[in-house]
GROMACS .gro file of C-alpha atoms in nm:
model
  227
    1MET     CA    1  -2.696   0.842   0.965
    2ARG     CA    2  -2.597   1.074   0.683
    3GLN     CA    3  -2.514   0.875   0.374
    4ASP     CA    4  -2.320   1.164   0.215
    5TYR     CA    5  -2.033   1.086   0.448
    6PHE     CA    6  -1.999   0.745   0.291
    7LYS     CA    7  -2.002   0.889  -0.060
    8ASN     CA    8  -1.741   1.153   0.014
    9GLY     CA    9  -1.517   0.951   0.243
   10LEU     CA   10  -1.442   0.890   0.606
   11PHE     CA   11  -1.396   1.204   0.812
   12CYS     CA   12  -1.177   1.247   1.119
   13GLY     CA   13  -1.384   1.392   1.397
   14LEU     CA   14  -1.522   1.745   1.382
   15ASN     CA   15  -1.518   1.922   1.048
   16GLU     CA   16  -1.425   2.288   1.013
   17LYS     CA   17  -1.782   2.412   1.018
   18SER     CA   18  -1.900   2.220   1.322
   19ALA     CA   19  -1.580   2.289   1.513
   20PHE     CA   20  -1.584   2.668   1.480
   21SER     CA   21  -1.946   2.771   1.422
   22GLY     CA   22  -2.234   2.781   1.664
   23THR     CA   23  -2.353   2.994   1.952
   24PHE     CA   24  -2.157   3.131   2.244
   25ILE     CA   25  -2.310   2.874   2.477
   26LYS     CA   26  -2.179   2.591   2.257
   27THR     CA   27  -1.830   2.737   2.283
   28VAL     CA   28  -1.859   2.757   2.662
   29LEU     CA   29  -1.984   2.400   2.686
   30LEU     CA   30  -1.702   2.277   2.462
   31GLY     CA   31  -1.447   2.453   2.682
   32LEU     CA   32  -1.592   2.293   2.994
   33SER     CA   33  -1.595   1.954   2.826
   34LEU     CA   34  -1.228   1.983   2.731
   35LEU     CA   35  -1.141   2.099   3.082
   36PHE     CA   36  -1.309   1.802   3.245
   37SER     CA   37  -1.175   1.553   2.990
   38GLY     CA   38  -0.823   1.687   3.045
   39ALA     CA   39  -0.860   1.647   3.420
   40ALA     CA   40  -0.994   1.296   3.374
   41ALA     CA   41  -0.703   1.205   3.147
   42GLN     CA   42  -0.453   1.338   3.400
   43ALA     CA   43  -0.618   1.136   3.676
   44GLN     CA   44  -0.619   0.828   3.455
   45THR     CA   45  -0.240   0.826   3.442
   46LEU     CA   46  -0.233   0.767   3.816
   47ALA     CA   47  -0.533   0.537   3.833
   48SER     CA   48  -0.527   0.163   3.887
   49LEU     CA   49  -0.570  -0.078   3.599
   50PRO     CA   50  -0.908  -0.066   3.421
   51VAL     CA   51  -1.163  -0.334   3.494
   52ASN     CA   52  -1.192  -0.635   3.266
   53SER     CA   53  -1.435  -0.612   2.975
   54ALA     CA   54  -1.530  -0.830   2.679
   55PRO     CA   55  -1.332  -0.773   2.356
   56ILE     CA   56  -1.502  -0.671   2.033
   57SER     CA   57  -1.570  -0.949   1.781
   58SER     CA   58  -1.490  -0.946   1.410
   59VAL     CA   59  -1.730  -1.089   1.150
   60GLY     CA   60  -1.521  -1.164   0.844
   61ALA     CA   61  -1.299  -0.985   0.596
   62ALA     CA   62  -1.337  -0.617   0.500
   63LYS     CA   63  -1.201  -0.403   0.219
   64PRO     CA   64  -0.895  -0.194   0.315
   65LEU     CA   65  -0.905   0.182   0.276
   66LEU     CA   66  -0.712   0.318  -0.023
   67GLY     CA   67  -0.517   0.557   0.199
   68TRP     CA   68  -0.406   0.266   0.416
   69SER     CA   69  -0.301   0.059   0.112
   70GLN     CA   70  -0.092   0.346  -0.021
   71PHE     CA   71   0.062   0.397   0.323
   72CYS     CA   72   0.155   0.028   0.336
   73GLU     CA   73   0.337   0.055   0.003
   74LYS     CA   74   0.564   0.317   0.161
   75PHE     CA   75   0.589   0.166   0.510
   76ARG     CA   76   0.561  -0.209   0.466
   77SER     CA   77   0.685  -0.287   0.816
   78GLU     CA   78   0.393  -0.087   0.960
   79CYS     CA   79   0.141  -0.317   0.794
   80THR     CA   80   0.310  -0.658   0.798
   81VAL     CA   81   0.161  -0.891   1.059
   82ASP     CA   82   0.410  -1.097   1.259
   83VAL     CA   83   0.204  -1.391   1.385
   84THR     CA   84   0.481  -1.483   1.629
   85GLU     CA   85   0.403  -1.164   1.822
   86ALA     CA   86   0.145  -1.160   2.099
   87ASP     CA   87  -0.200  -1.055   1.979
   88ARG     CA   88  -0.286  -0.918   2.324
   89ILE     CA   89  -0.093  -0.691   2.559
   90GLU     CA   90  -0.046  -0.812   2.916
   91LEU     CA   91  -0.182  -0.502   3.084
   92THR     CA   92   0.057  -0.441   3.372
   93PRO     CA   93   0.051  -0.106   3.557
   94GLN     CA   94   0.360   0.000   3.363
   95ALA     CA   95   0.209  -0.095   3.026
   96TRP     CA   96  -0.112   0.093   3.111
   97LYS     CA   97   0.084   0.401   3.218
   98THR     CA   98   0.280   0.389   2.891
   99ILE     CA   99  -0.038   0.364   2.681
  100VAL     CA  100  -0.211   0.650   2.862
  101SER     CA  101   0.091   0.882   2.863
  102ILE     CA  102   0.173   0.833   2.492
  103ASN     CA  103  -0.191   0.891   2.398
  104GLN     CA  104  -0.190   1.219   2.592
  105ARG     CA  105   0.152   1.327   2.465
  106VAL     CA  106   0.066   1.283   2.097
  107ASN     CA  107  -0.274   1.450   2.137
  108SER     CA  108  -0.116   1.755   2.298
  109SER     CA  109   0.178   1.787   2.060
  110ILE     CA  110   0.016   1.740   1.715
  111LYS     CA  111  -0.207   2.001   1.551
  112ALA     CA  112  -0.520   1.860   1.387
  113VAL     CA  113  -0.546   1.963   1.021
  114THR     CA  114  -0.723   1.812   0.722
  115ASP     CA  115  -0.530   1.647   0.440
  116ALA     CA  116  -0.696   1.893   0.202
  117ASP     CA  117  -0.557   2.190   0.396
  118HIS     CA  118  -0.226   2.019   0.472
  119PHE     CA  119  -0.139   1.856   0.139
  120GLY     CA  120  -0.410   1.962  -0.105
  121VAL     CA  121  -0.542   1.604  -0.142
  122VAL     CA  122  -0.856   1.433  -0.015
  123ASP     CA  123  -0.685   1.164   0.189
  124THR     CA  124  -0.332   1.049   0.261
  125TRP     CA  125  -0.198   0.840   0.549
  126GLY     CA  126   0.137   0.907   0.711
  127PHE     CA  127   0.325   1.020   1.020
  128PRO     CA  128   0.277   1.380   1.138
  129ASP     CA  129   0.650   1.452   1.131
  130ASP     CA  130   0.590   1.824   1.079
  131GLY     CA  131   0.363   1.844   1.383
  132LYS     CA  132   0.037   1.841   1.184
  133GLY     CA  133  -0.200   1.562   1.081
  134ASP     CA  134  -0.551   1.423   1.076
  135CYS     CA  135  -0.700   1.141   1.282
  136GLU     CA  136  -0.519   0.842   1.133
  137ASP     CA  137  -0.186   1.027   1.147
  138PHE     CA  138  -0.227   1.077   1.523
  139GLN     CA  139  -0.295   0.706   1.572
  140LEU     CA  140  -0.011   0.587   1.348
  141LEU     CA  141   0.234   0.796   1.550
  142LYS     CA  142   0.095   0.659   1.877
  143ARG     CA  143   0.142   0.304   1.755
  144ARG     CA  144   0.498   0.374   1.641
  145LEU     CA  145   0.585   0.518   1.983
  146LEU     CA  146   0.416   0.230   2.166
  147VAL     CA  147   0.610  -0.022   1.957
  148GLU     CA  148   0.931   0.164   2.040
  149ALA     CA  149   0.829   0.135   2.406
  150GLY     CA  150   0.820  -0.243   2.369
  151LEU     CA  151   0.451  -0.322   2.306
  152PRO     CA  152   0.360  -0.568   2.026
  153ARG     CA  153   0.244  -0.403   1.703
  154ARG     CA  154   0.011  -0.697   1.633
  155ALA     CA  155  -0.196  -0.604   1.940
  156MET     CA  156  -0.254  -0.247   1.816
  157ARG     CA  157  -0.491  -0.215   1.522
  158MET     CA  158  -0.599   0.087   1.319
  159THR     CA  159  -0.979   0.101   1.335
  160VAL     CA  160  -1.255   0.281   1.144
  161VAL     CA  161  -1.562   0.403   1.336
  162ILE     CA  162  -1.861   0.633   1.302
  163ASP     CA  163  -1.848   0.893   1.579
  164GLU     CA  164  -2.113   1.066   1.788
  165LEU     CA  165  -2.185   1.314   1.506
  166GLY     CA  166  -2.248   1.041   1.252
  167GLU     CA  167  -1.913   1.112   1.086
  168GLY     CA  168  -1.632   0.872   1.000
  169HIS     CA  169  -1.324   0.863   1.223
  170ALA     CA  170  -1.004   0.662   1.272
  171VAL     CA  171  -0.883   0.541   1.612
  172LEU     CA  172  -0.623   0.297   1.742
  173MET     CA  173  -0.759  -0.014   1.912
  174VAL     CA  174  -0.524  -0.162   2.170
  175ARG     CA  175  -0.610  -0.526   2.243
  176THR     CA  176  -0.521  -0.645   2.593
  177ASN     CA  177  -0.588  -0.930   2.833
  178ARG     CA  178  -0.833  -0.695   3.010
  179GLY     CA  179  -1.028  -0.601   2.697
  180ASP     CA  180  -1.000  -0.373   2.393
  181PHE     CA  181  -0.920  -0.005   2.453
  182VAL     CA  182  -0.938   0.294   2.219
  183LEU     CA  183  -0.677   0.565   2.168
  184ASP     CA  184  -0.838   0.870   2.013
  185ASN     CA  185  -0.724   1.219   1.918
  186LYS     CA  186  -1.064   1.364   2.014
  187ILE     CA  187  -1.024   1.275   2.382
  188SER     CA  188  -0.717   1.200   2.590
  189SER     CA  189  -0.875   0.937   2.815
  190VAL     CA  190  -0.818   0.579   2.699
  191LEU     CA  191  -1.160   0.414   2.702
  192PRO     CA  192  -1.290   0.058   2.665
  193TRP     CA  193  -1.422   0.020   2.310
  194HIS     CA  194  -1.786  -0.008   2.425
  195ARG     CA  195  -1.773   0.321   2.620
  196THR     CA  196  -1.678   0.551   2.332
  197GLY     CA  197  -2.026   0.573   2.184
  198TYR     CA  198  -1.880   0.492   1.843
  199VAL     CA  199  -2.016   0.251   1.583
  200TYR     CA  200  -1.734   0.011   1.489
  201ILE     CA  201  -1.697  -0.062   1.118
  202LYS     CA  202  -1.365  -0.239   1.059
  203ARG     CA  203  -1.006  -0.272   1.177
  204GLU     CA  204  -0.675  -0.413   1.063
  205SER     CA  205  -0.652  -0.791   1.086
  206GLN     CA  206  -0.428  -0.952   1.346
  207ASP     CA  207  -0.371  -1.260   1.131
  208ALA     CA  208  -0.273  -1.119   0.790
  209THR     CA  209  -0.212  -0.792   0.607
  210GLY     CA  210  -0.570  -0.677   0.554
  211TRP     CA  211  -0.885  -0.571   0.738
  212VAL     CA  212  -1.174  -0.740   0.917
  213SER     CA  213  -1.531  -0.622   0.959
  214LEU     CA  214  -1.663  -0.528   1.302
  215GLY     CA  215  -2.023  -0.541   1.186
  216GLY     CA  216  -2.120  -0.178   1.248
  217ILE     CA  217  -2.279  -0.089   0.912
  218VAL     CA  218  -2.325  -0.234   0.567
  219SER     CA  219  -2.196   0.071   0.375
  220SER     CA  220  -1.835   0.159   0.451
  221PRO     CA  221  -1.641   0.485   0.409
  222THR     CA  222  -1.356   0.461   0.161
  223THR     CA  223  -1.118   0.735   0.281
  224THR     CA  224  -1.019   0.940   0.584
  225ALA     CA  225  -1.071   1.295   0.472
  226ASN     CA  226  -1.092   1.521   0.776
  227ARG     CA  227  -0.939   1.581   1.119
   0.00000   0.00000   0.00000
């Protein structure tokens, strides 16, 4: 795992170089991958409920990201934990359809752009109200829309992972009575947490305003700085 990512901050999926460079065959393979993942996501909307799986376990407190702390100063209601809310979603067919459709809708309507290109800063958290954002912005919008659809905010936790490229990434973990599922802007299928291939570092706490460790690594990224 490349330690420079931890020094320079948490990245959001593919960086500019890896996304647009490479050979022709890589471009073809990427296109095929997106085609099949899109078809899978479309089929998922109509599929039956996912099978039960074990939830991920937390292993103590973790330090919040600076970008998240600054976001919470502006949007306190987004970070306050209401312990009277359910900490799991009862995954009915309608709830599952809502989760899948909102994940797909946000992924298809928001353009991925780095905070550096967008705002001229390394990392800032917020809602992509102008149609552009990086990974955490996608997930914050998804959670806002899911809350508006009637799902409990407490059951939907912002989560920091290391992706398949060894780079930092932010996803939304939806905790349900059938297991923990991940909403991601890199793929429009909603997957059980253990099927993403990600290393899980930390997520927002469900019991207080703060974060908990998921035990993935000792060193932890400090910002979200890419798409």
